[in-house]
Coordinates of C-alpha atoms and ligand atoms in Angstrom, one line a residue:
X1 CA -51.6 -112.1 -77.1
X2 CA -53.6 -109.7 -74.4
X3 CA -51.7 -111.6 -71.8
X4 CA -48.2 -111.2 -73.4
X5 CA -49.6 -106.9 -73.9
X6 CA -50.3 -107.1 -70.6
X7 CA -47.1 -108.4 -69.0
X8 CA -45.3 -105.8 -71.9
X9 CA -47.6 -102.7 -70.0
X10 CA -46.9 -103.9 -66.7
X11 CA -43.1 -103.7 -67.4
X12 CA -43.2 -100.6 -68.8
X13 CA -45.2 -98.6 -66.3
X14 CA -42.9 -100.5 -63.7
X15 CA -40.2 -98.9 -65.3
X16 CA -41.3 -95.5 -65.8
X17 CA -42.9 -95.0 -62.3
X18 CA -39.3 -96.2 -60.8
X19 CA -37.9 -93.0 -61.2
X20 CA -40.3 -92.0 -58.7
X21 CA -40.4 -94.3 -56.4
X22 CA -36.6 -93.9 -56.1
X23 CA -37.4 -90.1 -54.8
X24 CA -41.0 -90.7 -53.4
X25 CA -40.1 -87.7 -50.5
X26 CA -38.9 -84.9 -53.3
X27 CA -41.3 -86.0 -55.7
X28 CA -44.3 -85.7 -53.4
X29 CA -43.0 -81.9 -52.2
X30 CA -42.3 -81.1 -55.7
X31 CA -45.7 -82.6 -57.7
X32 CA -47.8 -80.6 -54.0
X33 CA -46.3 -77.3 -55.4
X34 CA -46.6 -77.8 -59.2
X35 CA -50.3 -79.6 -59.4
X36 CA -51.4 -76.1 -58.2
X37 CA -50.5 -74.5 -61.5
X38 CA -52.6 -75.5 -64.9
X39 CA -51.3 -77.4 -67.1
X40 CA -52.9 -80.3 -69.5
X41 CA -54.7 -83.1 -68.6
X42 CA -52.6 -85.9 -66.5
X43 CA -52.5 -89.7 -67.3
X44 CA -50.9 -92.2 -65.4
X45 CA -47.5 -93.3 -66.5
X46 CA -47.6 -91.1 -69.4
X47 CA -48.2 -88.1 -67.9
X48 CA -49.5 -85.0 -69.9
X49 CA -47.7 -84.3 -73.2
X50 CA -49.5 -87.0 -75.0
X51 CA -51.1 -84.1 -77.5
X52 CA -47.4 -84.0 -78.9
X53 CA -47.2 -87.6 -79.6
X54 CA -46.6 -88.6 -83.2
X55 CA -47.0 -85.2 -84.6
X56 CA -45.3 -84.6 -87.6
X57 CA -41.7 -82.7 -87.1
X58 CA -43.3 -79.6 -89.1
X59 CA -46.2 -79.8 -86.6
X60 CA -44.5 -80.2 -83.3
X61 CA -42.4 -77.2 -82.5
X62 CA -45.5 -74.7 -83.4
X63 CA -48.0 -77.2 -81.0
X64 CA -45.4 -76.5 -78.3
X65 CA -45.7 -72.9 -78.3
X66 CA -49.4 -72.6 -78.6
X67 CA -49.4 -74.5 -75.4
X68 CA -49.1 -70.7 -73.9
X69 CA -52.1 -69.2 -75.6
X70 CA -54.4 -72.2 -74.2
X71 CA -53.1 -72.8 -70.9
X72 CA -51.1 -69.2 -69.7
X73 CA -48.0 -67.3 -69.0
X74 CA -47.0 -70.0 -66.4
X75 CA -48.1 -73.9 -66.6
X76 CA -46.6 -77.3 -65.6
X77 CA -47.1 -80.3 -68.0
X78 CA -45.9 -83.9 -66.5
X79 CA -42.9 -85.4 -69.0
X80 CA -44.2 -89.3 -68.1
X81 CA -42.6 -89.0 -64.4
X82 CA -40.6 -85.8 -65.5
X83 CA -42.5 -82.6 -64.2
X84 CA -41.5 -79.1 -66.1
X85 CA -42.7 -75.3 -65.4
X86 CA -43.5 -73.1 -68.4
X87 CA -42.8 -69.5 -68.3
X88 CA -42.0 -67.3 -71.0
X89 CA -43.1 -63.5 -69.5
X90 CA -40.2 -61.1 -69.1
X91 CA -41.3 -60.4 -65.7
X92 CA -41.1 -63.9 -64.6
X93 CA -38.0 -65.3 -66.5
X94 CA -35.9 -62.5 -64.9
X95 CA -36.3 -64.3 -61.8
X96 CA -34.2 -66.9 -62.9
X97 CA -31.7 -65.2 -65.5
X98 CA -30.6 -63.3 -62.7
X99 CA -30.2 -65.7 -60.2
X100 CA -26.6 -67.3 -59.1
X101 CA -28.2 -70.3 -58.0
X102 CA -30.1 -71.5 -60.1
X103 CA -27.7 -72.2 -63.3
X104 CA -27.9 -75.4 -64.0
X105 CA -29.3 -77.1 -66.5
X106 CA -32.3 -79.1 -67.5
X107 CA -33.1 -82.8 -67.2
X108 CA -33.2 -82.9 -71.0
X109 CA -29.8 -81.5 -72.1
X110 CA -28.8 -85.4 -71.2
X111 CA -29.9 -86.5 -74.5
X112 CA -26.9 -84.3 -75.9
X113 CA -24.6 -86.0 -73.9
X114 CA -23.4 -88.4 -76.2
X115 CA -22.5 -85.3 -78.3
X116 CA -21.4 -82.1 -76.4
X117 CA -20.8 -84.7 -72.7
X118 CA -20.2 -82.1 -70.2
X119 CA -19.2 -79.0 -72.2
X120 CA -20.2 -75.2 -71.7
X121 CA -24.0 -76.1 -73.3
X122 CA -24.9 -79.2 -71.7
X123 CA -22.9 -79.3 -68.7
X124 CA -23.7 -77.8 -64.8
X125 CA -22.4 -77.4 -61.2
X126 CA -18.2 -76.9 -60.2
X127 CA -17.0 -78.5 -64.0
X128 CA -19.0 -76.0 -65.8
X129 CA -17.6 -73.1 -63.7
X130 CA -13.9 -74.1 -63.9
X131 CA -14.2 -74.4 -68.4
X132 CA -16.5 -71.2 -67.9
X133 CA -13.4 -69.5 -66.8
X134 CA -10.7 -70.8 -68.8
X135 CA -12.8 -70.5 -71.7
X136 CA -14.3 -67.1 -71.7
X137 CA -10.8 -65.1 -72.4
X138 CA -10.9 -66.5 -76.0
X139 CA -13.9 -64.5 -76.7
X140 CA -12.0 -61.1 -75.6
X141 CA -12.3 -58.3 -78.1
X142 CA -8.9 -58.1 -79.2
X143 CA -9.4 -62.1 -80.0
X144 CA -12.6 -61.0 -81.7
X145 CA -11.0 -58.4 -83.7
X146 CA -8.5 -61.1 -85.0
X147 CA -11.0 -62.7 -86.1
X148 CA -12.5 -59.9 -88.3
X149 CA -10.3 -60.9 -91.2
X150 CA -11.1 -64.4 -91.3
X151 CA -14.8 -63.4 -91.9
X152 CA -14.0 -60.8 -94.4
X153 CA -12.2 -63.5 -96.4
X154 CA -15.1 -65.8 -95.9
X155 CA -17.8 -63.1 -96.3
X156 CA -15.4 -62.2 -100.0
X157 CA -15.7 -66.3 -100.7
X158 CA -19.2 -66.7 -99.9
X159 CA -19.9 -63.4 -102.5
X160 CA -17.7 -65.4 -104.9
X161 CA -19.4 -68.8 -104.6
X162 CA -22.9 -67.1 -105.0
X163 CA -22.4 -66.0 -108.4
X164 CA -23.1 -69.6 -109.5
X165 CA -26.5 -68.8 -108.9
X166 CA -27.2 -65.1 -110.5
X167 CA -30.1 -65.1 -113.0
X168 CA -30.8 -69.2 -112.4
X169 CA -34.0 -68.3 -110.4
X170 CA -34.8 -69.3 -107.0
X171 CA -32.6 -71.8 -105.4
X172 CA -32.1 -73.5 -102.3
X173 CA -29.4 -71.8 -100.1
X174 CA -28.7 -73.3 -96.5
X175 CA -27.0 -76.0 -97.6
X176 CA -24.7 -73.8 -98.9
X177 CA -24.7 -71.2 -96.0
X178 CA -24.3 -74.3 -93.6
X179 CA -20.9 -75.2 -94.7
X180 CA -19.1 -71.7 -95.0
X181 CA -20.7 -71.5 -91.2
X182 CA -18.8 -75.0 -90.4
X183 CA -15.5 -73.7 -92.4
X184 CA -15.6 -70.2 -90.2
X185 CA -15.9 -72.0 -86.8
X186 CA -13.2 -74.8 -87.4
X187 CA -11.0 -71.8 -88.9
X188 CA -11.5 -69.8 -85.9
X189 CA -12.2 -71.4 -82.9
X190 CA -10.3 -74.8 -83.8
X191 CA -7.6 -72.8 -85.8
X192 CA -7.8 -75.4 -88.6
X193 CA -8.7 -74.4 -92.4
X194 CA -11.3 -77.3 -94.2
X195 CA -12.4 -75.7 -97.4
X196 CA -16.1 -77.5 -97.6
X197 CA -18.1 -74.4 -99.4
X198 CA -15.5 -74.9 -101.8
X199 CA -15.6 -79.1 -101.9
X200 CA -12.4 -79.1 -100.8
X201 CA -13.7 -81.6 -97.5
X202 CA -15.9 -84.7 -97.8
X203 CA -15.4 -85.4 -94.5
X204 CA -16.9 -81.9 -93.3
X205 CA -19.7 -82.2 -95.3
X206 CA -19.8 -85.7 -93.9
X207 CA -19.7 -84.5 -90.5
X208 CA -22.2 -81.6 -90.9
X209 CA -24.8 -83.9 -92.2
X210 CA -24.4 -86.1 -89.0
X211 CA -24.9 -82.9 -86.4
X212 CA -28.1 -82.3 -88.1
X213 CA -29.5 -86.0 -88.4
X214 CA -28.3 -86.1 -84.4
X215 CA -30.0 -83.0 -83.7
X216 CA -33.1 -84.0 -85.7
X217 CA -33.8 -87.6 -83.6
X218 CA -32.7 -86.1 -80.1
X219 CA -35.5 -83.4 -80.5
X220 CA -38.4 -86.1 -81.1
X221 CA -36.9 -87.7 -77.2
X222 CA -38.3 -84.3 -75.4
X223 CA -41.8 -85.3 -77.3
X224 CA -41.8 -88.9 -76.3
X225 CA -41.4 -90.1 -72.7
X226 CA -40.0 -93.8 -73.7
X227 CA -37.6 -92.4 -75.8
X228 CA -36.3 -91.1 -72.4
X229 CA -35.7 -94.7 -71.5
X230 CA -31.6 -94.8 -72.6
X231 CA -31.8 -98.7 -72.8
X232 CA -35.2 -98.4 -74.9
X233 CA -34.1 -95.4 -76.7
X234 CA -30.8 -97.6 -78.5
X235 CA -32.6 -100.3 -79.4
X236 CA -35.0 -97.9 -81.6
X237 CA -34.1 -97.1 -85.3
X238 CA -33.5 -93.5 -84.1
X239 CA -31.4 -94.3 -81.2
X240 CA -29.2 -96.3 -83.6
X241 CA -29.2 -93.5 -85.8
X242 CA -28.1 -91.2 -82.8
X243 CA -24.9 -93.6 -82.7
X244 CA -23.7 -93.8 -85.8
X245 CA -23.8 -89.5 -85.9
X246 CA -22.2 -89.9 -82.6
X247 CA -19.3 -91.8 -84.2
X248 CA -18.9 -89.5 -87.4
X249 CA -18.6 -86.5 -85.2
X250 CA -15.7 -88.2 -82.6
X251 CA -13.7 -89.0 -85.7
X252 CA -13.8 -85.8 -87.2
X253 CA -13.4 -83.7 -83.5
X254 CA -10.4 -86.5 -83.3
X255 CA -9.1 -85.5 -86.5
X256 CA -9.2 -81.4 -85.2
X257 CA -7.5 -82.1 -81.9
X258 CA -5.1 -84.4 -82.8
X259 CA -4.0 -81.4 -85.4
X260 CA -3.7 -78.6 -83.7
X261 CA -2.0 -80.8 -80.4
X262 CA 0.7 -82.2 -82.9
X263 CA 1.2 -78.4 -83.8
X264 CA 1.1 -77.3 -80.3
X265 CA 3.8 -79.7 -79.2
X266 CA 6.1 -78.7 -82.3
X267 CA 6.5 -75.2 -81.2
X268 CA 6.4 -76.1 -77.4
X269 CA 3.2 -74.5 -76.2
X270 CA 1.5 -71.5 -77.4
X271 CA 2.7 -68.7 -78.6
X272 CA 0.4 -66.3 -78.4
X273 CA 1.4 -63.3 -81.2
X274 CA 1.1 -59.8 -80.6
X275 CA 0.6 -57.1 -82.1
X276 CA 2.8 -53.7 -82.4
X277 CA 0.4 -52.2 -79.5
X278 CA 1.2 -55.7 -77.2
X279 CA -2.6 -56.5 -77.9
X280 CA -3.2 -60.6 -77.9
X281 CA -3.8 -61.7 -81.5
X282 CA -5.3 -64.8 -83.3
X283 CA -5.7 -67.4 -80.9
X284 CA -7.8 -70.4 -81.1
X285 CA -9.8 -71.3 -78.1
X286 CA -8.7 -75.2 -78.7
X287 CA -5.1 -73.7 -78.6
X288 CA -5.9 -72.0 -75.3
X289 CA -7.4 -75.4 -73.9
X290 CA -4.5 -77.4 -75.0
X291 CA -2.1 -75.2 -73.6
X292 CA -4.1 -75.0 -70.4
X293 CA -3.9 -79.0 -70.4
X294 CA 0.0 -79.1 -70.5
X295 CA 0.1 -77.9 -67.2
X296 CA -3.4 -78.6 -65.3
X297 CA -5.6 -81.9 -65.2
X298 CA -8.1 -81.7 -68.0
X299 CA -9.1 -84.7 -69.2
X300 CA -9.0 -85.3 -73.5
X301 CA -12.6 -86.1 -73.0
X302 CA -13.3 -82.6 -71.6
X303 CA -11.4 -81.2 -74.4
X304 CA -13.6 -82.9 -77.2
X305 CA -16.9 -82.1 -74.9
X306 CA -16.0 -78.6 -75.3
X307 CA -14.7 -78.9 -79.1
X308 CA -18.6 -80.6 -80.0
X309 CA -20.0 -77.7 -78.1
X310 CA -18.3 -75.1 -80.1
X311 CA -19.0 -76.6 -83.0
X312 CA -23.0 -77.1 -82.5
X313 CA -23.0 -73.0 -80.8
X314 CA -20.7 -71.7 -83.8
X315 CA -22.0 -73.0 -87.0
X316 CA -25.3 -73.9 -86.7
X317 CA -27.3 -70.8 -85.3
X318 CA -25.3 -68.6 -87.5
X319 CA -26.2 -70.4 -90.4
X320 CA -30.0 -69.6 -89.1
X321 CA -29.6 -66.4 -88.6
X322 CA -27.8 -65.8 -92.0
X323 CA -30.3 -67.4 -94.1
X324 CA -33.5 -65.9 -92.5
X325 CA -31.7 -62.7 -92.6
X326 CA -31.8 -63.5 -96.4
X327 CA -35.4 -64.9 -96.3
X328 CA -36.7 -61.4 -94.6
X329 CA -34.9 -58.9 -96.6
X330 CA -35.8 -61.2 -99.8
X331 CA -39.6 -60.6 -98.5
X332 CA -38.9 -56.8 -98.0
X333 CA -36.9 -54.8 -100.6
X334 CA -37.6 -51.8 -98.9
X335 CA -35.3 -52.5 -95.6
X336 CA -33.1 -54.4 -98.2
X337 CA -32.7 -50.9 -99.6
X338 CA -31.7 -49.4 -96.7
X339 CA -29.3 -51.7 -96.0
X340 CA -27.7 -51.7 -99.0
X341 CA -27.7 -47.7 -98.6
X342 CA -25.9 -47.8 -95.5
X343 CA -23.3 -50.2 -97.1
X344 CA -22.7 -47.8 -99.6
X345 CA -21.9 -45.3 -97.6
X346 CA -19.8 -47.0 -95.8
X347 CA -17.8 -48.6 -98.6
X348 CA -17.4 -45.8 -100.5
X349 CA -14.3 -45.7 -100.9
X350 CA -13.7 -49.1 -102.5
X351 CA -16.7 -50.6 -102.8
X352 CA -15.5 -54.2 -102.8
X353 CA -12.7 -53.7 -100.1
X354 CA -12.1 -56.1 -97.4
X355 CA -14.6 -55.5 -94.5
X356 CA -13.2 -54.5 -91.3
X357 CA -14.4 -54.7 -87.7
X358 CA -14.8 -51.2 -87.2
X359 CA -17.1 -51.4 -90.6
X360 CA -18.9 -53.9 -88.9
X361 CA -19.1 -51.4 -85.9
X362 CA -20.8 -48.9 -88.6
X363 CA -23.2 -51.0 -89.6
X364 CA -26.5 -49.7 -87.3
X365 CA -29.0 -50.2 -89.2
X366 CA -27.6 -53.6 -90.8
X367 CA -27.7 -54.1 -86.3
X368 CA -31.6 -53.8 -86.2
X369 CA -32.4 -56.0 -89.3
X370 CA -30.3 -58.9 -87.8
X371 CA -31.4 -58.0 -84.4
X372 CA -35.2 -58.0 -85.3
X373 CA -34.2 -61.4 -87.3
X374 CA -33.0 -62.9 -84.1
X375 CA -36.4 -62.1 -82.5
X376 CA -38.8 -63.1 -85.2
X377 CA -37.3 -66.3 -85.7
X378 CA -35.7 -67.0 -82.8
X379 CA -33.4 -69.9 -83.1
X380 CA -33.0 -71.5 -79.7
X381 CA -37.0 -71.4 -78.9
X382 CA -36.5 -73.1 -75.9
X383 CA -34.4 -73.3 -73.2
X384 CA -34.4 -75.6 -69.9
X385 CA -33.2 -75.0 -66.4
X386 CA -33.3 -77.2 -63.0
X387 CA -34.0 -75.2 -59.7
X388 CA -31.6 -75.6 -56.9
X389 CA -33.7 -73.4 -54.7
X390 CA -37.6 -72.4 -54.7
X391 CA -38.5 -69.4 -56.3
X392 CA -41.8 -67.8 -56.3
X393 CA -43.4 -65.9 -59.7
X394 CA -46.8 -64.9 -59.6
X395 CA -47.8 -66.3 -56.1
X396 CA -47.0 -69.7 -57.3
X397 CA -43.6 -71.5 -55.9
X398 CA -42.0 -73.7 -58.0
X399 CA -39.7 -76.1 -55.8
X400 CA -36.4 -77.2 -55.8
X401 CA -35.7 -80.1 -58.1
X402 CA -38.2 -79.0 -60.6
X403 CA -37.6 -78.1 -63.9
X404 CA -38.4 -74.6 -65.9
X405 CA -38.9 -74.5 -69.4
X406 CA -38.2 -70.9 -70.6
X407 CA -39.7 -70.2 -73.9
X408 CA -37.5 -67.2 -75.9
X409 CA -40.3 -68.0 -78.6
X410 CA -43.1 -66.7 -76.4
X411 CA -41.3 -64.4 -75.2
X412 CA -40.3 -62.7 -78.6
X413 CA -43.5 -62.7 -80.0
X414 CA -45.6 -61.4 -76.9
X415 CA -47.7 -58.8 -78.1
X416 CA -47.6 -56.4 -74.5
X417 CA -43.7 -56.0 -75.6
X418 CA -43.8 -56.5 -79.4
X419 CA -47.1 -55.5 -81.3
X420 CA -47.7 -56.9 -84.0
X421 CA -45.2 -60.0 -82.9
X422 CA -45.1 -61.7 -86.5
X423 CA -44.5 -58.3 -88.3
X424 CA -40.8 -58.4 -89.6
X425 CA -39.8 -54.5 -88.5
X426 CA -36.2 -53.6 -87.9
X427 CA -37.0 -50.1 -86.2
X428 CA -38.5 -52.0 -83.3
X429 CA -34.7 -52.1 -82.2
X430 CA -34.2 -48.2 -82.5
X431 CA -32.6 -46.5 -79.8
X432 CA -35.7 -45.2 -78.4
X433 CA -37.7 -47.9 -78.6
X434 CA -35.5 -50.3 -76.6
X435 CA -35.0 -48.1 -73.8
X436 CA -39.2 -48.6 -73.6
X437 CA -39.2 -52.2 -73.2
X438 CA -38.6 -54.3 -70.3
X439 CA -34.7 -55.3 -70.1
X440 CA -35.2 -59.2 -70.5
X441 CA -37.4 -58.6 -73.7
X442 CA -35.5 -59.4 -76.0
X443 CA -32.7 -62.5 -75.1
X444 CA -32.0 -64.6 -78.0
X445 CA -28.6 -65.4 -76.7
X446 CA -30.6 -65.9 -73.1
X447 CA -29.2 -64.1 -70.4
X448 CA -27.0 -64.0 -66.7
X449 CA -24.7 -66.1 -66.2
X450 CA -25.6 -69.2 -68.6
X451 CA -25.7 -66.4 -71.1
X452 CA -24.4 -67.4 -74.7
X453 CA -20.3 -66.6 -74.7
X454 CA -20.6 -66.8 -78.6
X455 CA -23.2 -63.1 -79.0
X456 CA -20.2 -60.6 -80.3
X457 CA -19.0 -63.1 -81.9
X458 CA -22.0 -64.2 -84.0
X459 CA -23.2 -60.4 -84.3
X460 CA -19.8 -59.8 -86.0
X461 CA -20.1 -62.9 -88.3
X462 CA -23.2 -62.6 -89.5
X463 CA -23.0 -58.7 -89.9
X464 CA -19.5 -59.5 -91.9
X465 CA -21.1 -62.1 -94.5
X466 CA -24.4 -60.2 -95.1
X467 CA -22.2 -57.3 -96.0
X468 CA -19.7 -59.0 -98.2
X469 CA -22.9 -60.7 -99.7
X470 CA -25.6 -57.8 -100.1
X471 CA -23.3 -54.6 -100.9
X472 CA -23.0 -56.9 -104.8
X473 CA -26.5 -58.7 -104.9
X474 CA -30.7 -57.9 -104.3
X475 CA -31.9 -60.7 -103.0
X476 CA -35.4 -62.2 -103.0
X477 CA -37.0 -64.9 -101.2
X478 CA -39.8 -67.3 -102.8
X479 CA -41.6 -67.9 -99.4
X480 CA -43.9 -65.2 -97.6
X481 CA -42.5 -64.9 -94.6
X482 CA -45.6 -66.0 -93.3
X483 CA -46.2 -69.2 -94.7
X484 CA -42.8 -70.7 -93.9
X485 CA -43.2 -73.5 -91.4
X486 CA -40.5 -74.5 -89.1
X487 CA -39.1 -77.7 -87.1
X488 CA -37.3 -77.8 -84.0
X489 CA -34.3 -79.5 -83.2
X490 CA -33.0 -77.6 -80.9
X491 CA -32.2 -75.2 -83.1
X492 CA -35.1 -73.9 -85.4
X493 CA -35.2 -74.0 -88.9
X494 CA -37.2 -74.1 -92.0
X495 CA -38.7 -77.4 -92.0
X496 CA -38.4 -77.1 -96.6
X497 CA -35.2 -74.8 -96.2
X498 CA -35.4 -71.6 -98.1
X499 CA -35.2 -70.5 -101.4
X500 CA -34.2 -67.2 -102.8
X501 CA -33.1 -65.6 -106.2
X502 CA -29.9 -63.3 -106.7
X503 CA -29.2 -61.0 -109.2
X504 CA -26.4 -58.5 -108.9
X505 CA -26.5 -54.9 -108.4
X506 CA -26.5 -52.6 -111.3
Ligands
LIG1 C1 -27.0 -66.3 -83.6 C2 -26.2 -67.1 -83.0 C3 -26.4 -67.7 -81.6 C4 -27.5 -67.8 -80.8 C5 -28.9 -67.3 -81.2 C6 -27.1 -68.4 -79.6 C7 -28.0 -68.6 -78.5 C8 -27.6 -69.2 -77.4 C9 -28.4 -69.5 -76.2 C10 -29.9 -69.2 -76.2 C11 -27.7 -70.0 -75.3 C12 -28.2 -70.5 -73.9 C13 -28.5 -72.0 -74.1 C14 -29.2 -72.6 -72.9 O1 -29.3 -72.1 -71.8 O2 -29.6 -73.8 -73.1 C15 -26.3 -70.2 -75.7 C16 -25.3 -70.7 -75.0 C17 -24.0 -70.8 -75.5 N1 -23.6 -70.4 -76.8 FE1 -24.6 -69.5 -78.2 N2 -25.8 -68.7 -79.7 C18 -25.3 -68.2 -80.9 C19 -24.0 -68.3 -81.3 C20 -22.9 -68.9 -80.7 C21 -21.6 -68.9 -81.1 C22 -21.1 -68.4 -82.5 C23 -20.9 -69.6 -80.2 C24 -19.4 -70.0 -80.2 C25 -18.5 -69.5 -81.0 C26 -21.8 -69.9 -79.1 C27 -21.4 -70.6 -78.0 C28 -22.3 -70.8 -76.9 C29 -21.8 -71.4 -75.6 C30 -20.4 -72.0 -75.3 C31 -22.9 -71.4 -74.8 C32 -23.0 -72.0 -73.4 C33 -22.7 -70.9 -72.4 C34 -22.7 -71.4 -70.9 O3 -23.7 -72.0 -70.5 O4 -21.7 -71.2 -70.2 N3 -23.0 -69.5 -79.4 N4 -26.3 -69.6 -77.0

């Protein structure tokens, strides 16, 4: 038995050191350079992350961030043979959010490429740039604007749908919030109406369910050096369940594309309506792909790479923000009220009307709650980057080929720029008080060129459904805002969900 454990740890640290030996000369400049930074204790093979072994998913995500408060503003910690730089100060990230060089992504987006392959989230170098720019028109305002009356109508069904739940006490509402986020992404990016809030679509529900059980194992890889091991990884009972979400979501993104190309092809290529000011209206950005793949190579692959990717950055983060938004204004009916005064006013006309983007545009101080929502919980906590060139922050270098975790976490709740970080306080994004804060404060769509191309679009969504929602109900939430405990996977959430009560306004 010891000899057969033996042979089993001899195989294993063979194959974990082989990643270095493969790249003895790079590894040795790089691991020079980063050993001079703190950073937790080492162990061979292993390296120094074995403090996040086996904890519990509601444990993990907050051990990562306190790793700041013991070891500093900048650290390395050895992923097995992986090593990664931790930096969350303003004055430090800037180095890299404004660089041109150094844009591409970490070694651990590669566990989402089974999912998003090569799209706009995952993907780096000359591919990333050439979808960068055919994409990024179909965010344009006008396009924007278009959108506008696909989330009123939402925003009006989601009102609707939440009067199920008026006077029955607290009840659980992201499930909910989830699939009216899945229903406005498919209906405006992918141009294609599914109906799930209102059980209309098994197969979305079906499909949400596998994002978020995909999202769920590929977290615990980060965590867990073997798991990095792709041909260890599948053999596991999470790697197998990372398959079978894999094949859910194809089928489904299949099902989208095939649509809207059988479409395209009817009418001969896209015809892209305007309106009576020649302004570009209502167009999908899977239409705009397509059409761009009539005439230029683009592989199908690259199509559903960037179809996964739109779905994961449209639906899931909004369906974040929205229900925290619920969860902190349920915690504090006095900025509740002041939201709900501002909707008034500006619906005072017709107080159930159909929101509009310039209402949207009104909505300041309905701005600052989401805003200071977007900092306190801060749904992307962590993002990675891989240096193409040295940079140097704090008189330490960190070299080429190493890789930078940037924590938006740490950043948003660092008390020199936010005091009192786990306060819940809209007014911190007053006028004045930005203007007094360092410019790469506050990033929770991050920032230069890898920036999020989905902001105006979220900031219109979510403004749009908590208007349609909170000008008709008070809201409160049954957790303190305090004692909810999150997990990460990828995107942050409420490890129980949330629960809050509704009861409509008198
Ligand atoms: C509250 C909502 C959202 C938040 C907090 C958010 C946050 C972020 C962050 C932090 C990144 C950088 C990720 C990284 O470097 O690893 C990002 C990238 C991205 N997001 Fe969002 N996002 C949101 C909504 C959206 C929406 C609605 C869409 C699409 C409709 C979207 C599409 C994208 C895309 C395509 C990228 C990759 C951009 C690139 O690298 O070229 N996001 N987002």
């Amino acid at each position: 038995m010891d000899f057969v454990l033996a042979v089993v740890v001899c195989f294993l640290g063979l194959v974990l050191a082989l990643p270095v030996l493969k790249r003895r000369k790079t590894f040795r400049r790089i691991s020079y350079y980063i050993d001079q930074l703190p950073g937790d204790k080492w162990y061979p093979l292993v390296g120094s992350v074995v403090s996040l072994w086996g904890l519990k998913r509601e444990d993990l995500f907050q051990a990562m961030a306190n790793r700041h408060l013991r070891l500093g503003p900048i650290f390395r910690n050895w992923y097995g043979s992986l090593p990664v730089v931790h930096l969350y100060k303003p004055e430090h990230v800037q180095v890299v959010f404004k660089s041109n060089t150094n844009i591409n992504k970490g070694v651990f987006y590669k566990y989402l490429f089974p999912w998003l392959g090569q799209g706009l989230i995952s993907g780096s170098g000359p591919k990333w740039r050439v979808h960068r720019k055919i994409i990024t028109p179909s965010f344009h305002f006008n396009i924007l604007d278009s959108y506008g009356e696909i989330f009123a109508e939402k925003g009006a069904c989601l009102a609707k749908y939440l009067q199920r739940f008026e006077g029955k006490g607290f009840v659980e509402i992201t499930g909910d919030l989830t699939k009216i986020g899945l229903d406005i992404i498919t209906e405006t990016a992918m141009g294609i109406k599914l109906g799930i809030l209102e059980g209309n679509n098994t197969e979305g529900v079906e499909y949400a369910n596998a994002i978020m059980s995909f999202l769920q194992v590929t977290y615990r890889r980060v965590a867990n050096p073997l798991y990095n091991l792709d041909w260890l990884f599948k053999h596991t009972a999470v790697g197998r369940e990372s398959e079978r979400c894999c094949s859910v979501i194809h089928s489904f993104n299949q099902h989208i594309i095939q649509t809207r190309k059988r479409l395209l092809e009817a009418q001969g290529g896209l015809a892209v309506e305007e309106d009576e000011l020649g302004r570009k209206k209502k167009v999908s950005f899977l239409d705009l792909l397509l059409n761009y793949q009539r005439s230029n190579p683009f592989a199908d692959e690259e199509v559903e790479d960037e179809v996964s990717t739109f779905m994961f950055g449209g639906f899931d983060t909004t369906t974040a923000t929205l229900t925290c938004a619920f969860a902190a204004l349920g915690n504090h009916p006095e900025y509740l009220a002041r939201v709900q005064e501002e909707l008034d006013e500006i619906f005072s006309d017709e107080p159930t009307r159909k929101v509009t983007p310039q209402d949207v545009a009104r909505m300041e101080y309905l701005d600052r709650v989401v805003r200071e929502v977007l900092r306190c919980f801060c749904f992307v906590p962590f993002i990675y980057r891989n240096l193409d060139e040295d940079i140097a922050i704090d008189g330490y270098t960190i070299p080429r080929g190493a890789n930078l975790s940037i924590s938006l976490y740490n950043l948003h709740h660092d008390p020199d720029h936010y005091p009192e970080p786990f306060k819940f306080d809209p007014d911190r994004f007053l006028p004045e008080n930005c203007a007094k804060r360092h410019p790469y404060a506050f990033v929770p769509f991050s920032a230069g060129p890898r920036n999020c191309l989905g902001q105006k679009f979220a900031m219109r969504n979510v403004k749009a459904l908590l208007a349609c929602v909170l000008r008709e109900y008070n809201v409160k939430c049954q957790q303190r805002l305090e004692d909810i405990k999150y997990t990460i996977e990828i995107v942050l959430r409420p490890v129980n969900g949330l629960h809050v009560a509704l009861e409509r306004r008198k």
